mmCIF file of C-alpha atoms and ligand atoms in Angstrom:
data_model
loop_
_atom_site.group_PDB
_atom_site.id
_atom_site.type_symbol
_atom_site.label_atom_id
_atom_site.label_comp_id
_atom_site.label_asym_id
_atom_site.label_seq_id
_atom_site.Cartn_x
_atom_site.Cartn_y
_atom_site.Cartn_z
ATOM 1 C CA MET A 145 -0.070 0.093 0.041
ATOM 2 C CA PHE A 146 2.488 2.643 0.976
ATOM 3 C CA THR A 147 4.298 2.273 -2.409
ATOM 4 C CA ILE A 148 1.322 4.117 -4.018
ATOM 5 C CA LEU A 149 2.194 7.225 -1.871
ATOM 6 C CA GLU A 150 4.719 9.968 -3.246
ATOM 7 C CA ALA A 151 6.618 11.875 -0.876
ATOM 8 C CA LEU A 152 5.330 15.363 -0.499
ATOM 9 C CA PRO A 153 7.506 18.488 -0.455
ATOM 10 C CA PRO A 154 8.386 19.992 3.357
ATOM 11 C CA ASP A 155 5.662 22.402 4.893
ATOM 12 C CA PRO A 156 6.234 25.923 3.695
ATOM 13 C CA ILE A 157 6.621 27.326 7.153
ATOM 14 C CA LEU A 158 7.598 24.213 9.368
ATOM 15 C CA GLY A 159 9.825 22.936 6.753
ATOM 16 C CA LEU A 160 11.941 26.216 6.953
ATOM 17 C CA SER A 161 12.480 25.635 10.659
ATOM 18 C CA ALA A 162 14.089 22.161 9.884
ATOM 19 C CA ALA A 163 16.392 23.690 7.275
ATOM 20 C CA TYR A 164 17.325 26.392 9.642
ATOM 21 C CA ARG A 165 18.147 23.900 12.473
ATOM 22 C CA ALA A 166 20.315 21.892 10.102
ATOM 23 C CA ASP A 167 22.363 25.076 8.805
ATOM 24 C CA THR A 168 25.829 24.762 10.379
ATOM 25 C CA ARG A 169 26.702 28.431 9.634
ATOM 26 C CA ASP A 170 26.940 30.531 12.960
ATOM 27 C CA THR A 171 25.660 33.587 11.392
ATOM 28 C CA LYS A 172 22.403 32.172 10.545
ATOM 29 C CA ILE A 173 19.169 33.947 11.354
ATOM 30 C CA ASP A 174 15.806 32.474 11.675
ATOM 31 C CA LEU A 175 12.898 34.884 10.542
ATOM 32 C CA GLY A 176 10.860 32.030 9.493
ATOM 33 C CA VAL A 177 8.241 30.256 11.725
ATOM 34 C CA GLY A 178 6.213 32.635 13.917
ATOM 35 C CA VAL A 179 7.520 32.104 17.244
ATOM 36 C CA TYR A 180 8.466 34.969 19.712
ATOM 37 C CA LYS A 181 12.194 35.116 20.517
ATOM 38 C CA THR A 182 14.144 37.214 22.889
ATOM 39 C CA GLU A 183 17.412 39.125 22.077
ATOM 40 C CA THR A 184 19.372 35.983 22.562
ATOM 41 C CA GLY A 185 17.221 34.087 20.143
ATOM 42 C CA GLN A 186 15.274 32.251 23.028
ATOM 43 C CA THR A 187 11.689 31.348 23.231
ATOM 44 C CA PRO A 188 11.233 31.278 26.857
ATOM 45 C CA VAL A 189 8.521 29.865 29.134
ATOM 46 C CA MET A 190 6.688 32.817 30.270
ATOM 47 C CA ARG A 191 7.093 33.474 33.985
ATOM 48 C CA ALA A 192 3.483 33.159 34.887
ATOM 49 C CA ILE A 193 3.243 29.910 33.205
ATOM 50 C CA LYS A 194 6.268 28.741 34.900
ATOM 51 C CA ALA A 195 4.847 29.631 38.279
ATOM 52 C CA ALA A 196 1.579 27.969 37.080
ATOM 53 C CA GLU A 197 3.248 24.798 36.190
ATOM 54 C CA LYS A 198 4.798 24.628 39.656
ATOM 55 C CA GLN A 199 1.532 25.102 41.347
ATOM 56 C CA LEU A 200 -0.075 22.460 39.040
ATOM 57 C CA PHE A 201 2.559 19.913 39.679
ATOM 58 C CA GLU A 202 1.857 20.022 43.411
ATOM 59 C CA GLU A 203 -1.951 20.173 43.083
ATOM 60 C CA GLU A 204 -2.550 18.085 40.228
ATOM 61 C CA ASN A 205 -3.541 14.501 41.468
ATOM 62 C CA SER A 206 -4.865 12.627 38.674
ATOM 63 C CA LYS A 207 -4.312 12.098 34.847
ATOM 64 C CA SER A 208 -7.875 11.076 34.335
ATOM 65 C CA TYR A 209 -9.702 12.364 31.416
ATOM 66 C CA ILE A 210 -10.950 15.834 31.462
ATOM 67 C CA ALA A 211 -14.325 17.095 30.328
ATOM 68 C CA GLN A 212 -15.048 17.032 26.546
ATOM 69 C CA VAL A 213 -15.134 20.863 26.295
ATOM 70 C CA GLY A 214 -11.818 21.017 27.870
ATOM 71 C CA VAL A 215 -10.733 23.110 31.177
ATOM 72 C CA GLU A 216 -13.859 25.161 32.298
ATOM 73 C CA ALA A 217 -11.683 27.901 34.047
ATOM 74 C CA TYR A 218 -9.808 28.324 30.917
ATOM 75 C CA ASN A 219 -12.763 28.359 28.836
ATOM 76 C CA GLU A 220 -14.199 31.152 31.014
ATOM 77 C CA GLY A 221 -10.940 33.037 31.070
ATOM 78 C CA ILE A 222 -10.549 32.820 27.115
ATOM 79 C CA ILE A 223 -14.201 34.146 26.552
ATOM 80 C CA ARG A 224 -13.303 37.214 28.917
ATOM 81 C CA LEU A 225 -10.253 37.824 27.211
ATOM 82 C CA MET A 226 -11.711 37.813 23.883
ATOM 83 C CA LEU A 227 -15.142 39.594 24.619
ATOM 84 C CA GLY A 228 -14.367 41.519 27.980
ATOM 85 C CA ASP A 229 -15.740 41.076 31.297
ATOM 86 C CA ASP A 230 -19.285 42.301 30.722
ATOM 87 C CA HIS A 231 -20.362 41.581 27.099
ATOM 88 C CA ASP A 232 -24.069 41.117 26.514
ATOM 89 C CA ALA A 233 -23.545 37.825 24.593
ATOM 90 C CA VAL A 234 -21.742 36.612 27.648
ATOM 91 C CA ARG A 235 -24.384 37.673 30.038
ATOM 92 C CA SER A 236 -27.110 36.225 28.063
ATOM 93 C CA GLY A 237 -25.353 32.803 27.764
ATOM 94 C CA ARG A 238 -24.887 32.967 24.135
ATOM 95 C CA VAL A 239 -21.289 32.221 24.025
ATOM 96 C CA ARG A 240 -19.619 28.635 24.367
ATOM 97 C CA SER A 241 -16.011 27.989 23.943
ATOM 98 C CA VAL A 242 -14.520 24.497 23.511
ATOM 99 C CA MET A 243 -10.818 23.834 24.281
ATOM 100 C CA THR A 244 -9.021 22.659 21.153
ATOM 101 C CA PRO A 245 -5.483 21.513 20.349
ATOM 102 C CA GLY A 246 -3.941 24.810 19.287
ATOM 103 C CA GLY A 247 -5.386 27.373 16.898
ATOM 104 C CA THR A 248 -5.215 24.726 13.984
ATOM 105 C CA GLY A 249 -7.682 22.485 15.723
ATOM 106 C CA ALA A 250 -10.110 25.256 16.613
ATOM 107 C CA LEU A 251 -9.836 26.124 12.824
ATOM 108 C CA ARG A 252 -10.486 22.589 11.846
ATOM 109 C CA ILE A 253 -13.588 22.212 14.355
ATOM 110 C CA ALA A 254 -14.785 25.646 13.122
ATOM 111 C CA SER A 255 -14.625 24.473 9.468
ATOM 112 C CA GLU A 256 -16.261 21.000 10.349
ATOM 113 C CA LEU A 257 -19.057 22.907 12.062
ATOM 114 C CA ILE A 258 -19.736 25.169 9.332
ATOM 115 C CA LYS A 259 -19.980 22.331 6.764
ATOM 116 C CA ARG A 260 -22.586 20.706 9.098
ATOM 117 C CA MET A 261 -24.619 24.034 8.951
ATOM 118 C CA ASN A 262 -24.318 24.596 5.352
ATOM 119 C CA GLY A 263 -22.686 21.761 3.188
ATOM 120 C CA ASP A 264 -22.416 24.074 0.127
ATOM 121 C CA ALA A 265 -20.704 26.958 2.080
ATOM 122 C CA THR A 266 -17.829 28.581 0.545
ATOM 123 C CA VAL A 267 -15.233 30.002 2.906
ATOM 124 C CA TRP A 268 -13.822 33.287 1.840
ATOM 125 C CA LEU A 269 -10.082 33.641 2.446
ATOM 126 C CA GLY A 270 -8.159 37.005 2.212
ATOM 127 C CA ASP A 271 -5.179 36.930 -0.353
ATOM 128 C CA PRO A 272 -2.832 36.600 1.197
ATOM 129 C CA THR A 273 -3.698 34.498 4.251
ATOM 130 C CA TRP A 274 -1.873 31.935 6.505
ATOM 131 C CA ALA A 275 -0.741 29.133 4.204
ATOM 132 C CA ASN A 276 -2.299 26.262 6.459
ATOM 133 C CA HIS A 277 -5.801 27.917 6.111
ATOM 134 C CA TYR A 278 -6.256 26.258 2.964
ATOM 135 C CA PRO A 279 -5.466 22.553 3.906
ATOM 136 C CA VAL A 280 -7.253 22.850 7.162
ATOM 137 C CA ILE A 281 -10.571 24.275 5.765
ATOM 138 C CA ARG A 282 -10.332 22.115 2.404
ATOM 139 C CA GLY A 283 -9.908 19.007 5.020
ATOM 140 C CA ALA A 284 -13.336 19.716 6.182
ATOM 141 C CA GLY A 285 -14.705 19.414 2.665
ATOM 142 C CA LEU A 286 -15.425 23.125 2.304
ATOM 143 C CA SER A 287 -15.032 25.154 -0.896
ATOM 144 C CA ILE A 288 -12.583 28.047 -0.765
ATOM 145 C CA GLU A 289 -12.567 31.456 -2.757
ATOM 146 C CA THR A 290 -10.401 34.331 -2.214
ATOM 147 C CA TYR A 291 -11.031 38.188 -1.605
ATOM 148 C CA PRO A 292 -8.194 40.747 -2.182
ATOM 149 C CA TYR A 293 -6.539 41.772 0.849
ATOM 150 C CA TYR A 294 -3.006 43.278 0.686
ATOM 151 C CA ASP A 295 -0.979 44.616 -2.188
ATOM 152 C CA LYS A 296 2.543 43.802 -1.531
ATOM 153 C CA ASP A 297 3.684 46.425 -3.929
ATOM 154 C CA LYS A 298 1.929 49.327 -2.595
ATOM 155 C CA SER A 299 2.162 47.939 1.135
ATOM 156 C CA GLN A 300 -1.601 48.784 1.816
ATOM 157 C CA ILE A 301 -4.846 46.845 2.414
ATOM 158 C CA LEU A 302 -7.077 46.682 -0.802
ATOM 159 C CA PHE A 303 -10.152 47.415 1.356
ATOM 160 C CA ASP A 304 -12.527 48.494 -1.696
ATOM 161 C CA ALA A 305 -11.740 45.287 -3.658
ATOM 162 C CA MET A 306 -11.994 43.234 -0.683
ATOM 163 C CA MET A 307 -15.507 44.646 -0.113
ATOM 164 C CA ALA A 308 -16.507 44.454 -3.690
ATOM 165 C CA THR A 309 -15.531 40.685 -3.899
ATOM 166 C CA LEU A 310 -17.294 39.765 -0.444
ATOM 167 C CA ASP A 311 -20.322 41.334 -1.918
ATOM 168 C CA LYS A 312 -20.531 38.381 -4.217
ATOM 169 C CA ALA A 313 -20.518 35.793 -1.326
ATOM 170 C CA ARG A 314 -23.620 33.938 -0.764
ATOM 171 C CA GLU A 315 -25.786 33.786 2.313
ATOM 172 C CA GLY A 316 -24.541 30.961 4.292
ATOM 173 C CA ASP A 317 -21.047 31.375 3.343
ATOM 174 C CA ALA A 318 -18.256 32.219 5.947
ATOM 175 C CA VAL A 319 -15.535 35.006 5.505
ATOM 176 C CA LEU A 320 -12.369 34.365 7.499
ATOM 177 C CA LEU A 321 -10.938 37.341 8.977
ATOM 178 C CA HIS A 322 -7.649 38.088 10.898
ATOM 179 C CA GLY A 323 -8.611 39.326 14.440
ATOM 180 C CA CYS A 324 -5.478 41.411 14.614
ATOM 181 C CA CYS A 325 -1.682 41.203 13.607
ATOM 182 C CA HIS A 326 -2.467 39.750 10.228
ATOM 183 C CA ASN A 327 -0.525 36.959 9.552
ATOM 184 C CA PRO A 328 1.289 37.034 6.931
ATOM 185 C CA CYS A 329 1.180 40.696 5.929
ATOM 186 C CA GLY A 330 0.985 42.624 9.528
ATOM 187 C CA ALA A 331 -1.686 45.091 7.975
ATOM 188 C CA ASP A 332 -4.784 45.371 10.368
ATOM 189 C CA LEU A 333 -8.278 46.536 9.389
ATOM 190 C CA SER A 334 -9.060 50.113 11.041
ATOM 191 C CA ALA A 335 -12.063 50.439 13.227
ATOM 192 C CA GLU A 336 -14.019 51.986 10.294
ATOM 193 C CA GLN A 337 -13.379 48.954 7.989
ATOM 194 C CA TRP A 338 -14.480 46.537 10.952
ATOM 195 C CA GLN A 339 -17.619 48.557 11.042
ATOM 196 C CA ALA A 340 -18.185 48.394 7.338
ATOM 197 C CA ILE A 341 -17.572 44.653 7.415
ATOM 198 C CA ALA A 342 -19.838 43.949 10.189
ATOM 199 C CA GLU A 343 -22.541 45.765 8.058
ATOM 200 C CA LEU A 344 -21.564 43.683 5.026
ATOM 201 C CA VAL A 345 -21.769 40.266 6.707
ATOM 202 C CA GLU A 346 -25.175 41.158 8.507
ATOM 203 C CA ARG A 347 -26.717 42.422 5.221
ATOM 204 C CA LYS A 348 -25.535 39.401 3.237
ATOM 205 C CA GLY A 349 -25.996 36.698 5.847
ATOM 206 C CA ILE A 350 -22.224 35.564 5.957
ATOM 207 C CA LEU A 351 -21.050 34.103 8.992
ATOM 208 C CA PRO A 352 -17.844 36.019 10.265
ATOM 209 C CA PHE A 353 -15.072 33.299 10.962
ATOM 210 C CA VAL A 354 -12.138 35.109 12.844
ATOM 211 C CA ASP A 355 -8.708 33.793 13.509
ATOM 212 C CA LEU A 356 -7.583 35.288 16.656
ATOM 213 C CA ALA A 357 -4.121 34.033 17.158
ATOM 214 C CA TYR A 358 -2.004 36.838 18.191
ATOM 215 C CA GLN A 359 -4.239 38.671 20.683
ATOM 216 C CA GLY A 360 -1.818 41.018 22.747
ATOM 217 C CA PHE A 361 0.734 40.953 19.995
ATOM 218 C CA GLY A 362 -0.583 44.178 18.301
ATOM 219 C CA THR A 363 -1.428 47.172 20.349
ATOM 220 C CA GLY A 364 -2.706 45.486 23.568
ATOM 221 C CA LEU A 365 -4.914 42.784 24.776
ATOM 222 C CA GLU A 366 -8.012 44.809 24.814
ATOM 223 C CA GLU A 367 -7.250 46.693 21.470
ATOM 224 C CA ASP A 368 -6.348 43.531 19.511
ATOM 225 C CA ALA A 369 -10.016 42.353 20.414
ATOM 226 C CA TYR A 370 -11.456 45.304 18.867
ATOM 227 C CA GLY A 371 -12.801 43.572 15.703
ATOM 228 C CA VAL A 372 -14.127 40.542 17.352
ATOM 229 C CA ARG A 373 -16.006 42.688 20.023
ATOM 230 C CA LEU A 374 -17.388 44.812 17.414
ATOM 231 C CA LEU A 375 -18.726 41.756 15.380
ATOM 232 C CA ALA A 376 -20.143 40.338 18.556
ATOM 233 C CA ASP A 377 -21.940 43.713 19.245
ATOM 234 C CA LYS A 378 -23.405 44.143 15.735
ATOM 235 C CA VAL A 379 -23.842 40.551 14.312
ATOM 236 C CA PRO A 380 -25.960 37.782 15.852
ATOM 237 C CA GLU A 381 -23.455 34.868 15.088
ATOM 238 C CA VAL A 382 -19.678 34.697 15.073
ATOM 239 C CA LEU A 383 -17.154 32.091 15.049
ATOM 240 C CA VAL A 384 -13.511 32.622 16.721
ATOM 241 C CA ALA A 385 -10.675 30.238 16.467
ATOM 242 C CA SER A 386 -8.112 31.458 19.047
ATOM 243 C CA SER A 387 -4.743 30.381 20.147
ATOM 244 C CA CYS A 388 -2.443 30.507 23.406
ATOM 245 C CA SER A 389 0.425 29.685 21.406
ATOM 246 C CA LYS A 390 1.808 33.157 21.224
ATOM 247 C CA ASN A 391 0.369 35.341 23.951
ATOM 248 C CA PHE A 392 0.881 32.352 26.478
ATOM 249 C CA GLY A 393 3.905 31.187 24.786
ATOM 250 C CA LEU A 394 2.285 27.736 24.891
ATOM 251 C CA TYR A 395 3.108 26.655 21.389
ATOM 252 C CA ARG A 396 3.982 22.909 21.809
ATOM 253 C CA GLU A 397 1.107 22.363 24.515
ATOM 254 C CA ARG A 398 -1.377 22.899 21.755
ATOM 255 C CA THR A 399 -3.840 25.160 23.280
ATOM 256 C CA GLY A 400 -6.433 26.831 21.588
ATOM 257 C CA SER A 401 -10.285 27.316 21.552
ATOM 258 C CA ILE A 402 -13.251 27.417 19.190
ATOM 259 C CA THR A 403 -15.763 30.008 20.409
ATOM 260 C CA ALA A 404 -19.284 30.190 19.083
ATOM 261 C CA ILE A 405 -21.194 33.356 19.649
ATOM 262 C CA THR A 406 -24.760 32.641 18.811
ATOM 263 C CA ALA A 407 -28.232 34.429 18.652
ATOM 264 C CA SER A 408 -29.558 32.678 21.706
ATOM 265 C CA ALA A 409 -28.558 30.643 24.717
ATOM 266 C CA GLU A 410 -30.441 27.521 23.159
ATOM 267 C CA ALA A 411 -28.340 27.803 20.029
ATOM 268 C CA ALA A 412 -25.055 28.228 21.999
ATOM 269 C CA SER A 413 -25.788 24.895 23.802
ATOM 270 C CA VAL A 414 -26.585 23.107 20.494
ATOM 271 C CA ALA A 415 -23.441 24.617 19.045
ATOM 272 C CA GLU A 416 -21.469 23.179 21.809
ATOM 273 C CA SER A 417 -22.794 19.851 21.483
ATOM 274 C CA HIS A 418 -21.692 19.607 17.849
ATOM 275 C CA MET A 419 -18.259 21.042 18.694
ATOM 276 C CA THR A 420 -17.642 18.639 21.184
ATOM 277 C CA ASN A 421 -19.096 15.952 18.809
ATOM 278 C CA ILE A 422 -16.734 16.920 16.093
ATOM 279 C CA ALA A 423 -13.753 16.685 18.413
ATOM 280 C CA ARG A 424 -14.792 13.316 19.537
ATOM 281 C CA ALA A 425 -14.748 11.929 16.285
ATOM 282 C CA ILE A 426 -11.075 13.270 15.560
ATOM 283 C CA TYR A 427 -9.318 13.421 18.945
ATOM 284 C CA SER A 428 -11.877 12.679 21.596
ATOM 285 C CA MET A 429 -10.760 15.887 23.814
ATOM 286 C CA PRO A 430 -8.167 18.269 23.831
ATOM 287 C CA PRO A 431 -4.607 17.938 25.830
ATOM 288 C CA ALA A 432 -5.204 19.322 29.339
ATOM 289 C CA HIS A 433 -1.869 20.711 30.324
ATOM 290 C CA GLY A 434 -1.970 23.908 28.363
ATOM 291 C CA GLY A 435 -5.600 24.827 29.354
ATOM 292 C CA PHE A 436 -4.794 24.118 32.967
ATOM 293 C CA LEU A 437 -1.769 26.621 32.913
ATOM 294 C CA ALA A 438 -3.462 29.472 30.964
ATOM 295 C CA GLY A 439 -6.603 28.951 33.028
ATOM 296 C CA LEU A 440 -4.579 29.588 36.349
ATOM 297 C CA VAL A 441 -2.891 32.494 35.015
ATOM 298 C CA MET A 442 -6.082 33.893 34.029
ATOM 299 C CA GLN A 443 -7.728 33.445 37.375
ATOM 300 C CA ASP A 444 -4.925 34.454 39.785
ATOM 301 C CA GLN A 445 -4.426 38.200 40.045
ATOM 302 C CA ALA A 446 -0.687 38.134 40.648
ATOM 303 C CA LEU A 447 -0.056 35.701 37.881
ATOM 304 C CA ARG A 448 -2.328 37.596 35.418
ATOM 305 C CA THR A 449 -0.628 40.856 36.234
ATOM 306 C CA ASP A 450 2.904 39.413 35.474
ATOM 307 C CA TRP A 451 1.703 37.731 32.361
ATOM 308 C CA ILE A 452 0.242 40.904 31.061
ATOM 309 C CA GLY A 453 3.360 42.594 31.913
ATOM 310 C CA GLU A 454 5.671 40.155 30.392
ATOM 311 C CA LEU A 455 3.547 40.273 27.126
ATOM 312 C CA THR A 456 3.692 44.023 27.074
ATOM 313 C CA GLU A 457 7.558 43.625 27.125
ATOM 314 C CA MET A 458 7.230 41.332 24.273
ATOM 315 C CA ARG A 459 5.059 43.574 22.091
ATOM 316 C CA ASN A 460 7.160 46.538 23.119
ATOM 317 C CA ARG A 461 10.386 44.531 21.826
ATOM 318 C CA MET A 462 8.839 43.629 18.419
ATOM 319 C CA ASN A 463 7.652 47.169 17.970
ATOM 320 C CA ALA A 464 11.035 48.649 18.641
ATOM 321 C CA LEU A 465 12.653 46.032 16.395
ATOM 322 C CA ARG A 466 10.182 47.311 13.348
ATOM 323 C CA GLY A 467 11.430 50.864 14.053
ATOM 324 C CA LEU A 468 15.102 49.675 14.042
ATOM 325 C CA PHE A 469 14.971 47.638 11.119
ATOM 326 C CA VAL A 470 13.340 50.627 9.022
ATOM 327 C CA ARG A 471 16.140 52.937 10.155
ATOM 328 C CA LYS A 472 19.030 50.454 9.505
ATOM 329 C CA MET A 473 17.586 49.512 6.064
ATOM 330 C CA LYS A 474 17.454 53.315 5.155
ATOM 331 C CA ALA A 475 21.010 53.690 6.529
ATOM 332 C CA THR A 476 22.273 51.180 3.909
ATOM 333 C CA GLY A 477 21.146 53.595 1.054
ATOM 334 C CA VAL A 478 18.855 50.879 -0.753
ATOM 335 C CA ASP A 479 16.192 52.496 -3.089
ATOM 336 C CA GLN A 480 13.303 50.487 -1.464
ATOM 337 C CA ASP A 481 11.338 52.206 1.158
ATOM 338 C CA PHE A 482 10.518 49.760 4.310
ATOM 339 C CA ALA A 483 8.798 52.515 6.421
ATOM 340 C CA PHE A 484 5.671 50.699 6.248
ATOM 341 C CA ILE A 485 6.995 48.091 8.430
ATOM 342 C CA GLU A 486 6.817 50.373 11.380
ATOM 343 C CA ASN A 487 3.158 50.856 10.746
ATOM 344 C CA GLN A 488 2.195 47.227 10.879
ATOM 345 C CA PHE A 489 1.454 44.919 13.823
ATOM 346 C CA GLY A 490 2.660 41.766 15.473
ATOM 347 C CA MET A 491 5.200 39.260 14.343
ATOM 348 C CA PHE A 492 4.838 39.533 10.553
ATOM 349 C CA SER A 493 5.514 41.857 7.659
ATOM 350 C CA PHE A 494 6.273 41.244 3.901
ATOM 351 C CA LEU A 495 9.755 42.299 2.729
ATOM 352 C CA GLY A 496 8.395 42.420 -0.858
ATOM 353 C CA ILE A 497 11.524 41.064 -2.305
ATOM 354 C CA THR A 498 11.665 38.380 -5.097
ATOM 355 C CA PRO A 499 11.942 34.465 -4.955
ATOM 356 C CA ASP A 500 15.418 34.766 -6.136
ATOM 357 C CA GLN A 501 16.354 37.435 -3.466
ATOM 358 C CA ILE A 502 14.837 35.141 -0.718
ATOM 359 C CA LYS A 503 16.817 32.300 -2.204
ATOM 360 C CA ARG A 504 20.059 34.546 -2.214
ATOM 361 C CA LEU A 505 19.628 35.328 1.437
ATOM 362 C CA ARG A 506 19.143 31.652 2.541
ATOM 363 C CA ASP A 507 22.042 30.318 0.136
ATOM 364 C CA GLU A 508 24.784 33.044 0.553
ATOM 365 C CA PHE A 509 23.783 34.550 4.019
ATOM 366 C CA ALA A 510 21.998 31.884 5.973
ATOM 367 C CA ILE A 511 18.867 34.037 6.401
ATOM 368 C CA TYR A 512 15.686 32.035 6.512
ATOM 369 C CA ILE A 513 12.443 33.875 5.394
ATOM 370 C CA VAL A 514 9.268 32.507 4.227
ATOM 371 C CA GLY A 515 8.924 31.980 0.428
ATOM 372 C CA SER A 516 6.364 34.889 0.228
ATOM 373 C CA SER A 517 8.875 37.126 1.892
ATOM 374 C CA ARG A 518 7.136 37.164 5.179
ATOM 375 C CA ILE A 519 9.660 37.679 8.052
ATOM 376 C CA ASN A 520 9.051 37.401 11.743
ATOM 377 C CA VAL A 521 10.161 40.387 13.148
ATOM 378 C CA ALA A 522 10.942 38.745 16.591
ATOM 379 C CA GLY A 523 13.906 36.915 14.922
ATOM 380 C CA ILE A 524 15.640 40.303 14.722
ATOM 381 C CA SER A 525 17.933 41.226 17.449
ATOM 382 C CA GLU A 526 20.462 44.067 18.257
ATOM 383 C CA ALA A 527 23.079 41.592 17.822
ATOM 384 C CA ASN A 528 22.200 40.371 14.116
ATOM 385 C CA ILE A 529 20.623 43.550 12.819
ATOM 386 C CA ASP A 530 23.473 44.748 11.146
ATOM 387 C CA TYR A 531 24.158 41.558 9.553
ATOM 388 C CA LEU A 532 20.733 41.112 8.410
ATOM 389 C CA THR A 533 20.308 44.525 7.023
ATOM 390 C CA THR A 534 23.759 44.794 5.062
ATOM 391 C CA SER A 535 22.965 41.316 3.613
ATOM 392 C CA LEU A 536 19.351 42.308 2.571
ATOM 393 C CA ALA A 537 21.044 45.609 1.023
ATOM 394 C CA THR A 538 23.311 43.508 -0.893
ATOM 395 C CA VAL A 539 20.744 41.245 -2.666
ATOM 396 C CA LEU A 540 18.766 44.199 -3.243
ATOM 397 C CA LYS A 541 21.359 45.903 -5.123
HETATM 398 C C1 LMR B 222 3.313 30.608 11.567
HETATM 399 O O1 LMR B 222 2.460 31.208 10.922
HETATM 400 O O2 LMR B 222 4.667 30.773 11.390
HETATM 401 C C2 LMR B 222 2.883 30.101 12.818
HETATM 402 O O3 LMR B 222 1.265 30.269 12.927
HETATM 403 C C3 LMR B 222 3.432 28.847 12.937
HETATM 404 C C4 LMR B 222 2.608 27.742 12.013
HETATM 405 O O4 LMR B 222 1.952 26.694 12.451
HETATM 406 O O5 LMR B 222 2.592 28.113 10.779
#
């Protein structure tokens, strides 16, 4: 049987990490996969998570199965983080969150749920979007169409074209939106644009399906939830796939959530029964460890304060690196203007360079960026910035 299979190419993002690890050059720089890094290139366990881990070690007295929905304290914390402490949808019992194996697991449960609600639904993805959206959504048997989102040459959001395209969506379709810190382009929707989208999806009967993987990495935990909260205010039904990989640094613990905001408490309860039923057929229930940790951090005032403090340090560091990169590139005297990078949010931006230049960066300078020219700004440091910018200037000239 196995001889029927043909080997597949490496994953466009995760494959890059493997190639980077295998590179023996000591000047190598990893601007590929979206993981946060410190000045010394470490991806630390966050302080509050470490403290919660100690507490959990002392207190956990069983490894028996957890509930199908996951860790209740975690689910409650995630809903509050997403919608705030006093949202009407929460007060009226219209929101249910189920813990998932990472944001990817959440995206898959959401896609399966959309398929159950409307077998003919098309999911509209922005061009560009996270490469893995395609296989995850297609894996649930849904069709995909795209809407224009970002012009790499002009470094701006194609909002009019986006709206004109989404106007062609049919009732019962879903539109995937990046809640904040757009992956891969870093260009986020303005408050007015979110408002216009809320009006469009409501008018057309399209389900907003939000990927919220970077809350706290853009401008702040509250600010980054603006789009989701606005949709939850204006539109009766919203699906949100969220992740604790980045903002809690829980990457390998695979800790995420699928959250359904529905029109009534009854509909929320029915949606939950389907979300757990879908999960049961794939992996039964989510891994518990990350949910226990994030749940403890969100519940305990001291841990929560420390977590928010460290998250703020991380965000400030990424924003400072954006500014430093722009200034250093300017100083090299290249023609290209990278000023837009300072106005973008989160971990990612496109450099807007050619495939050949991307290959040269890797082959000649051991600098790894994703094939779309996406960089992870957190991989830049004071120590590597000069090597990075002079190397980039060399391939640009
Ligand atoms: C990324 O886009 O680099 C991250 O979301 C990691 C991943 O799984 O692709």
